[in-house]
PDB file of C-alpha atoms and ligand atoms in Angstrom:
ATOM      1  CA  MET A   1      10.117 -19.487   7.298  1.00  0.00           C
ATOM      2  CA  THR A   2      13.084 -21.114   6.645  1.00  0.00           C
ATOM      3  CA  ALA A   3      12.526 -22.289   3.325  1.00  0.00           C
ATOM      4  CA  GLU A   4      11.739 -19.285   0.415  1.00  0.00           C
ATOM      5  CA  PRO A   5       7.812 -20.521  -0.463  1.00  0.00           C
ATOM      6  CA  VAL A   6       7.911 -21.907  -3.560  1.00  0.00           C
ATOM      7  CA  ILE A   7       3.758 -21.595  -5.271  1.00  0.00           C
ATOM      8  CA  ASP A   8       3.135 -24.522  -8.538  1.00  0.00           C
ATOM      9  CA  THR A   9       1.352 -22.234 -10.434  1.00  0.00           C
ATOM     10  CA  GLN A  10      -1.028 -25.442 -12.233  1.00  0.00           C
ATOM     11  CA  HIS A  11      -2.308 -27.037  -9.213  1.00  0.00           C
ATOM     12  CA  GLY A  12      -0.955 -25.157  -5.938  1.00  0.00           C
ATOM     13  CA  PRO A  13      -3.345 -22.862  -4.271  1.00  0.00           C
ATOM     14  CA  THR A  14      -5.205 -20.555  -6.790  1.00  0.00           C
ATOM     15  CA  ALA A  15      -6.275 -16.161  -6.443  1.00  0.00           C
ATOM     16  CA  PRO A  16      -8.477 -15.418  -4.166  1.00  0.00           C
ATOM     17  CA  GLU A  17     -11.914 -15.278  -5.604  1.00  0.00           C
ATOM     18  CA  VAL A  18     -13.445 -11.923  -5.014  1.00  0.00           C
ATOM     19  CA  PRO A  19     -16.662 -12.733  -3.358  1.00  0.00           C
ATOM     20  CA  PRO A  20     -19.910 -10.552  -4.516  1.00  0.00           C
ATOM     21  CA  VAL A  21     -19.815  -7.645  -2.111  1.00  0.00           C
ATOM     22  CA  PRO A  22     -23.402  -8.983   0.538  1.00  0.00           C
ATOM     23  CA  PRO A  23     -26.639  -6.324   0.530  1.00  0.00           C
ATOM     24  CA  THR A  24     -25.639  -5.923   4.502  1.00  0.00           C
ATOM     25  CA  VAL A  25     -22.541  -3.911   3.141  1.00  0.00           C
ATOM     26  CA  ARG A  26     -22.742   0.183   3.529  1.00  0.00           C
ATOM     27  CA  ALA A  27     -19.741   0.945   3.733  1.00  0.00           C
ATOM     28  CA  SER A  28     -16.020   0.162   2.253  1.00  0.00           C
ATOM     29  CA  LEU A  29     -12.385   1.529   3.496  1.00  0.00           C
ATOM     30  CA  SER A  30      -8.341   0.638   2.616  1.00  0.00           C
ATOM     31  CA  PRO A  31      -6.136   0.470   5.081  1.00  0.00           C
ATOM     32  CA  SER A  32      -3.711   3.914   3.635  1.00  0.00           C
ATOM     33  CA  ARG A  33      -7.209   5.833   3.368  1.00  0.00           C
ATOM     34  CA  ALA A  34      -7.926   3.795   7.179  1.00  0.00           C
ATOM     35  CA  ALA A  35      -3.872   4.821   8.120  1.00  0.00           C
ATOM     36  CA  ASP A  36      -4.519   8.490   7.299  1.00  0.00           C
ATOM     37  CA  PHE A  37      -7.264   8.888   9.559  1.00  0.00           C
ATOM     38  CA  LYS A  38      -4.711   6.697  12.279  1.00  0.00           C
ATOM     39  CA  THR A  39      -2.357   9.123  11.586  1.00  0.00           C
ATOM     40  CA  CYS A  40      -4.111  12.448  11.083  1.00  0.00           C
ATOM     41  CA  PRO A  41      -7.751  12.678  10.390  1.00  0.00           C
ATOM     42  CA  LEU A  42      -7.815  15.920   9.232  1.00  0.00           C
ATOM     43  CA  LEU A  43      -5.439  14.855   6.288  1.00  0.00           C
ATOM     44  CA  TYR A  44      -8.042  11.457   5.441  1.00  0.00           C
ATOM     45  CA  ARG A  45     -10.450  14.219   5.282  1.00  0.00           C
ATOM     46  CA  PHE A  46      -7.780  16.566   2.486  1.00  0.00           C
ATOM     47  CA  ARG A  47      -7.387  12.940   1.173  1.00  0.00           C
ATOM     48  CA  SER A  48     -10.403  11.236   0.603  1.00  0.00           C
ATOM     49  CA  ILE A  49     -13.619  14.106   1.459  1.00  0.00           C
ATOM     50  CA  ASP A  50     -12.249  17.263  -0.430  1.00  0.00           C
ATOM     51  CA  ARG A  51     -10.340  14.761  -2.247  1.00  0.00           C
ATOM     52  CA  LEU A  52      -7.551  18.088  -3.136  1.00  0.00           C
ATOM     53  CA  PRO A  53      -5.243  16.688  -5.738  1.00  0.00           C
ATOM     54  CA  GLU A  54      -1.567  15.832  -3.998  1.00  0.00           C
ATOM     55  CA  ARG A  55       1.537  15.946  -6.464  1.00  0.00           C
ATOM     56  CA  PRO A  56       3.693  12.788  -6.588  1.00  0.00           C
ATOM     57  CA  THR A  57       7.306  13.747  -5.011  1.00  0.00           C
ATOM     58  CA  VAL A  58      10.319  12.636  -6.526  1.00  0.00           C
ATOM     59  CA  GLU A  59      10.223   9.402  -3.819  1.00  0.00           C
ATOM     60  CA  GLN A  60       6.482   8.477  -5.012  1.00  0.00           C
ATOM     61  CA  VAL A  61       6.716   8.001  -8.765  1.00  0.00           C
ATOM     62  CA  ARG A  62      10.254   6.242  -8.625  1.00  0.00           C
ATOM     63  CA  GLY A  63       8.242   3.842  -5.300  1.00  0.00           C
ATOM     64  CA  THR A  64       5.659   3.086  -8.449  1.00  0.00           C
ATOM     65  CA  LEU A  65       8.125   2.473 -11.075  1.00  0.00           C
ATOM     66  CA  VAL A  66      10.580  -0.020  -8.256  1.00  0.00           C
ATOM     67  CA  HIS A  67       7.800  -1.383  -7.440  1.00  0.00           C
ATOM     68  CA  ALA A  68       5.649  -2.107 -11.910  1.00  0.00           C
ATOM     69  CA  VAL A  69      10.238  -3.293 -12.238  1.00  0.00           C
ATOM     70  CA  LEU A  70       8.743  -6.299  -9.663  1.00  0.00           C
ATOM     71  CA  GLU A  71       6.376  -7.216 -10.761  1.00  0.00           C
ATOM     72  CA  ARG A  72       7.580  -7.226 -14.284  1.00  0.00           C
ATOM     73  CA  LEU A  73      10.067  -9.062 -13.369  1.00  0.00           C
ATOM     74  CA  PHE A  74       8.563 -12.172 -11.596  1.00  0.00           C
ATOM     75  CA  ASP A  75       6.920 -12.918 -15.479  1.00  0.00           C
ATOM     76  CA  LEU A  76      10.378 -13.257 -16.176  1.00  0.00           C
ATOM     77  CA  PRO A  77      11.428 -17.609 -16.357  1.00  0.00           C
ATOM     78  CA  ALA A  78      13.446 -17.548 -13.269  1.00  0.00           C
ATOM     79  CA  ALA A  79      16.418 -18.153 -13.871  1.00  0.00           C
ATOM     80  CA  ALA A  80      16.507 -14.784 -15.701  1.00  0.00           C
ATOM     81  CA  ARG A  81      15.705 -12.663 -13.214  1.00  0.00           C
ATOM     82  CA  THR A  82      19.248 -11.007 -12.059  1.00  0.00           C
ATOM     83  CA  PRO A  83      19.716  -8.186 -11.300  1.00  0.00           C
ATOM     84  CA  GLU A  84      21.172  -6.905 -15.186  1.00  0.00           C
ATOM     85  CA  SER A  85      16.743  -7.753 -16.460  1.00  0.00           C
ATOM     86  CA  ALA A  86      16.133  -5.708 -13.680  1.00  0.00           C
ATOM     87  CA  GLY A  87      18.399  -2.905 -14.504  1.00  0.00           C
ATOM     88  CA  ASP A  88      17.214  -3.500 -18.065  1.00  0.00           C
ATOM     89  CA  LEU A  89      13.104  -2.839 -17.253  1.00  0.00           C
ATOM     90  CA  VAL A  90      14.088   0.800 -15.531  1.00  0.00           C
ATOM     91  CA  ALA A  91      13.486   2.936 -17.992  1.00  0.00           C
ATOM     92  CA  PRO A  92      10.308   0.323 -20.609  1.00  0.00           C
ATOM     93  CA  GLN A  93       8.604   0.050 -17.151  1.00  0.00           C
ATOM     94  CA  TRP A  94       9.414   4.627 -16.955  1.00  0.00           C
ATOM     95  CA  ASP A  95       7.747   4.857 -20.707  1.00  0.00           C
ATOM     96  CA  ARG A  96       4.503   2.594 -20.298  1.00  0.00           C
ATOM     97  CA  LEU A  97       3.366   4.305 -16.648  1.00  0.00           C
ATOM     98  CA  VAL A  98       4.509   7.503 -19.085  1.00  0.00           C
ATOM     99  CA  THR A  99       2.371   6.926 -21.134  1.00  0.00           C
ATOM    100  CA  GLU A 100      -0.217   5.666 -18.848  1.00  0.00           C
ATOM    101  CA  GLN A 101       0.517   9.049 -16.753  1.00  0.00           C
ATOM    102  CA  PRO A 102       1.495  11.535 -19.053  1.00  0.00           C
ATOM    103  CA  GLU A 103       1.232  14.170 -16.512  1.00  0.00           C
ATOM    104  CA  LEU A 104       4.170  11.957 -14.539  1.00  0.00           C
ATOM    105  CA  SER A 105       6.386  13.104 -17.906  1.00  0.00           C
ATOM    106  CA  THR A 106       6.078  16.897 -15.691  1.00  0.00           C
ATOM    107  CA  LEU A 107       7.707  15.560 -13.110  1.00  0.00           C
ATOM    108  CA  PHE A 108      11.098  16.531 -14.811  1.00  0.00           C
ATOM    109  CA  ALA A 109      10.947  19.982 -16.632  1.00  0.00           C
ATOM    110  CA  GLU A 110      11.287  19.989 -20.752  1.00  0.00           C
ATOM    111  CA  GLY A 111      14.828  18.714 -21.965  1.00  0.00           C
ATOM    112  CA  ASP A 112      16.654  17.889 -18.401  1.00  0.00           C
ATOM    113  CA  THR A 113      17.732  14.542 -19.627  1.00  0.00           C
ATOM    114  CA  ALA A 114      20.416  14.485 -16.627  1.00  0.00           C
ATOM    115  CA  GLY A 115      17.936  14.498 -13.706  1.00  0.00           C
ATOM    116  CA  LEU A 116      15.851  11.889 -15.361  1.00  0.00           C
ATOM    117  CA  GLU A 117      18.992  10.233 -16.215  1.00  0.00           C
ATOM    118  CA  GLY A 118      19.363  10.343 -12.430  1.00  0.00           C
ATOM    119  CA  PHE A 119      16.067   9.644 -11.227  1.00  0.00           C
ATOM    120  CA  LEU A 120      16.285   6.512 -13.679  1.00  0.00           C
ATOM    121  CA  ARG A 121      19.626   5.448 -12.152  1.00  0.00           C
ATOM    122  CA  SER A 122      17.658   5.722  -8.588  1.00  0.00           C
ATOM    123  CA  ALA A 123      15.339   3.163  -8.810  1.00  0.00           C
ATOM    124  CA  ALA A 124      17.922   0.760 -10.320  1.00  0.00           C
ATOM    125  CA  ALA A 125      19.762   1.765  -7.108  1.00  0.00           C
ATOM    126  CA  LEU A 126      17.436   0.947  -4.880  1.00  0.00           C
ATOM    127  CA  LEU A 127      16.367  -2.532  -7.317  1.00  0.00           C
ATOM    128  CA  GLU A 128      19.897  -4.237  -6.658  1.00  0.00           C
ATOM    129  CA  GLY A 129      18.687  -3.118  -2.546  1.00  0.00           C
ATOM    130  CA  TYR A 130      16.310  -5.132  -3.192  1.00  0.00           C
ATOM    131  CA  PHE A 131      18.749  -8.381  -4.581  1.00  0.00           C
ATOM    132  CA  THR A 132      20.720  -7.857  -1.635  1.00  0.00           C
ATOM    133  CA  VAL A 133      18.006  -9.100   1.087  1.00  0.00           C
ATOM    134  CA  GLU A 134      16.334 -11.560  -2.065  1.00  0.00           C
ATOM    135  CA  ASP A 135      16.226 -13.974  -4.743  1.00  0.00           C
ATOM    136  CA  PRO A 136      14.008 -13.730  -6.875  1.00  0.00           C
ATOM    137  CA  ARG A 137      15.251 -17.115  -8.592  1.00  0.00           C
ATOM    138  CA  ARG A 138      13.872 -18.948  -5.966  1.00  0.00           C
ATOM    139  CA  LEU A 139      10.339 -17.283  -5.841  1.00  0.00           C
ATOM    140  CA  GLU A 140       7.706 -17.821  -7.282  1.00  0.00           C
ATOM    141  CA  PRO A 141       4.811 -15.488  -6.270  1.00  0.00           C
ATOM    142  CA  ALA A 142       0.896 -17.017  -5.241  1.00  0.00           C
ATOM    143  CA  GLU A 143       0.424 -12.867  -5.858  1.00  0.00           C
ATOM    144  CA  ARG A 144       1.769  -9.938  -7.170  1.00  0.00           C
ATOM    145  CA  GLU A 145      -0.237  -6.477  -7.192  1.00  0.00           C
ATOM    146  CA  ALA A 146      -3.342  -8.502  -5.663  1.00  0.00           C
ATOM    147  CA  LEU A 147      -6.325  -6.225  -4.673  1.00  0.00           C
ATOM    148  CA  ILE A 148      -7.905  -8.427  -1.716  1.00  0.00           C
ATOM    149  CA  SER A 149     -11.213  -7.238  -0.216  1.00  0.00           C
ATOM    150  CA  ALA A 150     -13.320  -8.499   2.681  1.00  0.00           C
ATOM    151  CA  VAL A 151     -16.199  -7.845   4.505  1.00  0.00           C
ATOM    152  CA  VAL A 152     -16.293  -7.559   8.377  1.00  0.00           C
ATOM    153  CA  ASP A 153     -18.416  -6.838  10.782  1.00  0.00           C
ATOM    154  CA  ASP A 154     -21.705  -7.919   8.291  1.00  0.00           C
ATOM    155  CA  GLU A 155     -21.312  -4.494   6.970  1.00  0.00           C
ATOM    156  CA  LEU A 156     -17.690  -2.971   6.170  1.00  0.00           C
ATOM    157  CA  LEU A 157     -16.275  -4.096   2.958  1.00  0.00           C
ATOM    158  CA  ILE A 158     -12.120  -3.470   3.572  1.00  0.00           C
ATOM    159  CA  ARG A 159      -9.449  -3.555   0.340  1.00  0.00           C
ATOM    160  CA  GLY A 160      -6.374  -2.814  -0.654  1.00  0.00           C
ATOM    161  CA  TYR A 161      -3.761  -3.428  -2.498  1.00  0.00           C
ATOM    162  CA  LEU A 162      -0.565  -5.901  -1.275  1.00  0.00           C
ATOM    163  CA  ASP A 163       2.265  -5.305  -2.881  1.00  0.00           C
ATOM    164  CA  ARG A 164       3.116  -9.714  -2.768  1.00  0.00           C
ATOM    165  CA  LEU A 165       1.695 -13.043  -1.350  1.00  0.00           C
ATOM    166  CA  ASP A 166       3.590 -15.779  -1.523  1.00  0.00           C
ATOM    167  CA  VAL A 167       2.253 -19.626  -0.653  1.00  0.00           C
ATOM    168  CA  ALA A 168       5.527 -21.688   0.603  1.00  0.00           C
ATOM    169  CA  PRO A 169       3.831 -26.096   0.008  1.00  0.00           C
ATOM    170  CA  ASP A 170       2.736 -25.917   3.426  1.00  0.00           C
ATOM    171  CA  GLY A 171      -0.126 -23.564   2.417  1.00  0.00           C
ATOM    172  CA  ALA A 172       2.103 -20.897   4.629  1.00  0.00           C
ATOM    173  CA  LEU A 173       1.176 -17.682   4.034  1.00  0.00           C
ATOM    174  CA  ARG A 174       3.523 -14.453   3.436  1.00  0.00           C
ATOM    175  CA  VAL A 175       2.790 -11.255   3.023  1.00  0.00           C
ATOM    176  CA  VAL A 176       5.288  -8.578   1.363  1.00  0.00           C
ATOM    177  CA  ASP A 177       5.546  -5.612   0.877  1.00  0.00           C
ATOM    178  CA  TYR A 178       7.973  -3.460  -1.362  1.00  0.00           C
ATOM    179  CA  LYS A 179       9.346  -0.362   0.971  1.00  0.00           C
ATOM    180  CA  THR A 180      11.070   2.313  -1.560  1.00  0.00           C
ATOM    181  CA  GLY A 181      10.843   5.713   0.101  1.00  0.00           C
ATOM    182  CA  GLY A 182      14.089   7.695   1.205  1.00  0.00           C
ATOM    183  CA  ALA A 183      12.037   9.232   4.485  1.00  0.00           C
ATOM    184  CA  PRO A 184      13.250   7.637   7.938  1.00  0.00           C
ATOM    185  CA  ARG A 185      11.930   3.788   8.560  1.00  0.00           C
ATOM    186  CA  GLU A 186      10.635   4.931  12.562  1.00  0.00           C
ATOM    187  CA  ALA A 187       8.537   8.299  10.350  1.00  0.00           C
ATOM    188  CA  PHE A 188       6.472   5.457   8.648  1.00  0.00           C
ATOM    189  CA  GLU A 189       6.998   1.642  10.218  1.00  0.00           C
ATOM    190  CA  ALA A 190       3.707   2.103  12.231  1.00  0.00           C
ATOM    191  CA  ARG A 191       1.923   2.647   9.223  1.00  0.00           C
ATOM    192  CA  ALA A 192       3.691   0.196   7.223  1.00  0.00           C
ATOM    193  CA  LEU A 193       2.754  -2.143   9.932  1.00  0.00           C
ATOM    194  CA  PHE A 194      -0.883  -1.015  10.399  1.00  0.00           C
ATOM    195  CA  GLN A 195      -0.763  -2.290   6.530  1.00  0.00           C
ATOM    196  CA  LEU A 196       0.440  -5.173   6.081  1.00  0.00           C
ATOM    197  CA  LYS A 197      -1.802  -6.354   9.075  1.00  0.00           C
ATOM    198  CA  PHE A 198      -5.014  -5.755   7.103  1.00  0.00           C
ATOM    199  CA  TYR A 199      -4.062  -7.359   4.502  1.00  0.00           C
ATOM    200  CA  ALA A 200      -3.535  -9.886   6.734  1.00  0.00           C
ATOM    201  CA  LEU A 201      -6.766  -9.955   8.434  1.00  0.00           C
ATOM    202  CA  VAL A 202      -8.392  -9.734   4.879  1.00  0.00           C
ATOM    203  CA  LEU A 203      -6.491 -13.402   4.165  1.00  0.00           C
ATOM    204  CA  TRP A 204      -7.307 -14.693   7.090  1.00  0.00           C
ATOM    205  CA  ARG A 205     -11.416 -13.492   6.859  1.00  0.00           C
ATOM    206  CA  THR A 206     -10.959 -14.884   2.858  1.00  0.00           C
ATOM    207  CA  ARG A 207      -8.815 -17.749   2.841  1.00  0.00           C
ATOM    208  CA  GLY A 208      -9.372 -19.320   7.303  1.00  0.00           C
ATOM    209  CA  VAL A 209      -5.449 -18.593   7.225  1.00  0.00           C
ATOM    210  CA  VAL A 210      -3.260 -16.287   9.583  1.00  0.00           C
ATOM    211  CA  PRO A 211      -0.485 -15.683   6.999  1.00  0.00           C
ATOM    212  CA  ARG A 212       3.047 -16.983   8.978  1.00  0.00           C
ATOM    213  CA  VAL A 213       4.249 -13.195   8.239  1.00  0.00           C
ATOM    214  CA  LEU A 214       4.448  -9.871   6.972  1.00  0.00           C
ATOM    215  CA  ARG A 215       6.917  -8.822   5.421  1.00  0.00           C
ATOM    216  CA  LEU A 216       8.061  -5.479   5.680  1.00  0.00           C
ATOM    217  CA  LEU A 217      11.730  -5.387   2.460  1.00  0.00           C
ATOM    218  CA  TYR A 218      13.346  -1.936   2.519  1.00  0.00           C
ATOM    219  CA  LEU A 219      15.016  -1.517  -0.507  1.00  0.00           C
ATOM    220  CA  LYS A 220      17.045   1.411   0.184  1.00  0.00           C
ATOM    221  CA  ASP A 221      18.596   0.332   3.501  1.00  0.00           C
ATOM    222  CA  ALA A 222      18.275  -3.580   2.162  1.00  0.00           C
ATOM    223  CA  GLU A 223      16.195  -3.927   5.067  1.00  0.00           C
ATOM    224  CA  VAL A 224      13.812  -7.376   6.364  1.00  0.00           C
ATOM    225  CA  CYS A 225      11.300  -6.903   9.229  1.00  0.00           C
ATOM    226  CA  ASP A 226       9.631  -9.515   9.638  1.00  0.00           C
ATOM    227  CA  TYR A 227       6.631 -10.114  11.583  1.00  0.00           C
ATOM    228  CA  SER A 228       4.126 -12.497  12.534  1.00  0.00           C
ATOM    229  CA  PRO A 229       0.743 -12.010  13.556  1.00  0.00           C
ATOM    230  CA  ASP A 230      -1.744 -14.575  15.715  1.00  0.00           C
ATOM    231  CA  ALA A 231      -5.497 -15.282  15.783  1.00  0.00           C
ATOM    232  CA  ASP A 232      -5.540 -12.821  18.700  1.00  0.00           C
ATOM    233  CA  GLU A 233      -4.344  -9.683  17.572  1.00  0.00           C
ATOM    234  CA  LEU A 234      -5.563 -10.410  13.679  1.00  0.00           C
ATOM    235  CA  LEU A 235      -9.300  -9.963  15.787  1.00  0.00           C
ATOM    236  CA  ARG A 236      -7.678  -7.202  18.377  1.00  0.00           C
ATOM    237  CA  PHE A 237      -7.045  -5.528  14.539  1.00  0.00           C
ATOM    238  CA  GLU A 238     -10.160  -6.288  13.336  1.00  0.00           C
ATOM    239  CA  ARG A 239     -12.356  -4.434  16.593  1.00  0.00           C
ATOM    240  CA  THR A 240      -9.629  -1.379  15.541  1.00  0.00           C
ATOM    241  CA  VAL A 241     -10.127  -0.805  12.501  1.00  0.00           C
ATOM    242  CA  VAL A 242     -14.301  -1.650  12.802  1.00  0.00           C
ATOM    243  CA  ALA A 243     -14.262   1.125  14.934  1.00  0.00           C
ATOM    244  CA  LEU A 244     -12.116   2.619  12.991  1.00  0.00           C
ATOM    245  CA  TRP A 245     -14.993   3.455  10.771  1.00  0.00           C
ATOM    246  CA  ARG A 246     -17.435   4.114  13.817  1.00  0.00           C
ATOM    247  CA  ALA A 247     -15.292   7.392  14.311  1.00  0.00           C
ATOM    248  CA  ILE A 248     -14.284   8.504  10.368  1.00  0.00           C
ATOM    249  CA  GLU A 249     -18.273   8.066  10.477  1.00  0.00           C
ATOM    250  CA  GLN A 250     -18.864  10.310  13.642  1.00  0.00           C
ATOM    251  CA  ALA A 251     -15.913  12.715  11.997  1.00  0.00           C
ATOM    252  CA  THR A 252     -18.316  12.649   8.692  1.00  0.00           C
ATOM    253  CA  ALA A 253     -21.164  13.476  10.597  1.00  0.00           C
ATOM    254  CA  ARG A 254     -19.972  15.912  12.381  1.00  0.00           C
ATOM    255  CA  GLN A 255     -17.914  17.293   9.436  1.00  0.00           C
ATOM    256  CA  ASP A 256     -14.979  17.895  12.426  1.00  0.00           C
ATOM    257  CA  PHE A 257     -11.661  16.171  11.455  1.00  0.00           C
ATOM    258  CA  ARG A 258      -9.320  17.642  13.557  1.00  0.00           C
ATOM    259  CA  PRO A 259      -5.401  17.619  13.179  1.00  0.00           C
ATOM    260  CA  ARG A 260      -3.128  16.130  15.182  1.00  0.00           C
ATOM    261  CA  PRO A 261       0.189  17.296  14.283  1.00  0.00           C
ATOM    262  CA  SER A 262       3.046  14.565  14.259  1.00  0.00           C
ATOM    263  CA  ARG A 263       6.017  14.149  12.202  1.00  0.00           C
ATOM    264  CA  LEU A 264       4.991  13.301   9.115  1.00  0.00           C
ATOM    265  CA  CYS A 265       3.316  16.691   9.062  1.00  0.00           C
ATOM    266  CA  ASP A 266       7.019  16.815   6.525  1.00  0.00           C
ATOM    267  CA  TRP A 267       5.357  14.651   4.123  1.00  0.00           C
ATOM    268  CA  CYS A 268       1.703  16.924   3.842  1.00  0.00           C
ATOM    269  CA  SER A 269       0.602  18.046   0.979  1.00  0.00           C
ATOM    270  CA  HIS A 270      -1.805  20.248   3.363  1.00  0.00           C
ATOM    271  CA  GLN A 271      -0.305  22.127   5.474  1.00  0.00           C
ATOM    272  CA  ALA A 272      -1.675  25.949   3.925  1.00  0.00           C
ATOM    273  CA  LEU A 273      -5.252  24.706   4.653  1.00  0.00           C
ATOM    274  CA  CYS A 274      -4.318  22.830   7.726  1.00  0.00           C
ATOM    275  CA  PRO A 275      -5.011  25.065  10.753  1.00  0.00           C
ATOM    276  CA  SER A 276      -1.768  23.560  12.679  1.00  0.00           C
ATOM    277  CA  PHE A 277       0.621  25.874  10.347  1.00  0.00           C
ATOM    278  CA  GLY A 278      -1.992  28.941  10.335  1.00  0.00           C
ATOM    279  CA  GLY A 279      -3.890  27.870   7.408  1.00  0.00           C
ATOM    280  CA  THR A 280      -8.091  27.773   6.563  1.00  0.00           C
ATOM    281  CA  PRO A 281     -10.268  24.211   5.732  1.00  0.00           C
ATOM    282  CA  PRO A 282     -12.454  24.739   2.542  1.00  0.00           C
ATOM    283  CA  PRO A 283     -16.019  24.499   3.297  1.00  0.00           C
ATOM    284  CA  PHE A 284     -17.058  21.669   4.045  1.00  0.00           C
ATOM    285  CA  PRO A 285     -18.508  19.505   0.406  1.00  0.00           C
ATOM    286  CA  VAL A 286     -21.541  18.391   0.443  1.00  0.00           C
ATOM    287  CA  ALA A 287     -22.374  15.243  -0.432  1.00  0.00           C
ATOM    288  CA  GLY A 288     -24.533  11.727  -0.993  1.00  0.00           C
ATOM    289  CA  PRO A 289     -24.272   8.574  -0.261  1.00  0.00           C
ATOM    290  CA  ALA A 290     -21.467   6.714  -1.175  1.00  0.00           C
ATOM    291  CA  ASP A 291     -21.503   3.245  -2.935  1.00  0.00           C
ATOM    292  CA  PRO A 292     -19.139   1.482  -1.057  1.00  0.00           C
ATOM    293  CA  LEU A 293     -17.689   0.100  -4.568  1.00  0.00           C
ATOM    294  CA  THR A 294     -15.918   3.768  -5.818  1.00  0.00           C
ATOM    295  CA  ASP A 295     -16.346   5.408  -2.568  1.00  0.00           C
ATOM    296  CA  ALA A 296     -13.307   7.553  -2.736  1.00  0.00           C
ATOM    297  CA  ARG A 297     -12.691   6.050   0.853  1.00  0.00           C
ATOM    298  CA  SER A 298     -12.048   2.857  -0.017  1.00  0.00           C
ATOM    299  CA  ARG A 299     -10.435   3.855  -3.441  1.00  0.00           C
ATOM    300  CA  PRO A 300      -6.899   1.940  -2.710  1.00  0.00           C
ATOM    301  CA  ALA A 301      -4.024   2.963  -3.233  1.00  0.00           C
ATOM    302  CA  ALA A 302      -2.029   1.842  -6.398  1.00  0.00           C
ATOM    303  CA  PRO A 303       1.288  -0.579  -5.725  1.00  0.00           C
ATOM    304  CA  GLY A 304       4.008   1.999  -4.085  1.00  0.00           C
ATOM    305  CA  ALA A 305       2.403   4.864  -4.208  1.00  0.00           C
ATOM    306  CA  ASP A 306       2.130   5.061  -0.386  1.00  0.00           C
ATOM    307  CA  GLU A 307       5.608   4.997   0.970  1.00  0.00           C
TER     308      GLU A 307
HETATM  309  S1  SF4 B 401       0.051  19.496   7.999  1.00  0.00           S
HETATM  310 FE1  SF4 B 401       0.203  17.423   9.786  1.00  0.00          FE
HETATM  311  S2  SF4 B 401      -2.052  18.383  11.164  1.00  0.00           S
HETATM  312 FE2  SF4 B 401      -1.537  19.344   8.945  1.00  0.00          FE
HETATM  313  S3  SF4 B 401      -3.212  18.111   7.980  1.00  0.00           S
HETATM  314 FE3  SF4 B 401      -1.044  17.517   7.284  1.00  0.00          FE
HETATM  315  S4  SF4 B 401      -0.509  15.227   8.886  1.00  0.00           S
HETATM  316 FE4  SF4 B 401      -3.082  17.049   9.301  1.00  0.00          FE
END
């Protein structure tokens, strides 16, 4: 995609309509939860079945804040989308997030003004990284932080929040995902691409168009990673997602979710309960049939929270 995609918001492609869920649908899955199972079945269990709380890390909260600023940045007229404007949005967006999620204020001890100021400065620094890889004055995203969904295999609803969707005048789609984490990229890139392909599959199934570009924007390193899928690949990916879901169902029926240790364990909140680290998981919770629309297994992660 050579030219920056621009959408005429009056006449261009419109937001995808969320189709009614067919009565055949009996389960749902989000890219974050699917990626959990792929990464480590026990991690999936802890998050989606036991629903164990996780205290967000500073990096995750910074990711949420930076995503919020980038989302609001595009509310401004194109010419006003400058690094200064983005910097000016950091504190108000932080205040908004803390009002909506008061638990975030516990990230810093009371009176730790220096800690909070350093945190806000680090978010502003990531935004500077953003401006070195993109000029938002040349973009009019078609979607921002949009919840998209599709039904695959007649019975599985897949859905998730994409950070941004750009639509070129010729209808070409570009899915953009902002990455703000400081963890080594190689440890997370496969997971990030898996999630982007998930969005590509949803868009292909709902719009009939294979996205031309799946773009990861690494703000810390100020780098861009582009990937172009094709229909055959998405077809294979769809089979993978369905197979993954069947494996999850089987593991649930057997109450058998095994740990799969990897470098990602360093970022896992549940080491104390993990047999690979000498822990014991809690008793398997007893649950009735889940509603696909409210099932925790498909609860999409908020933008930026899955860094
Ligand atoms: S510590 Fe590692 S192996 Fe254990 S649940 Fe977490 S990710 Fe899985």
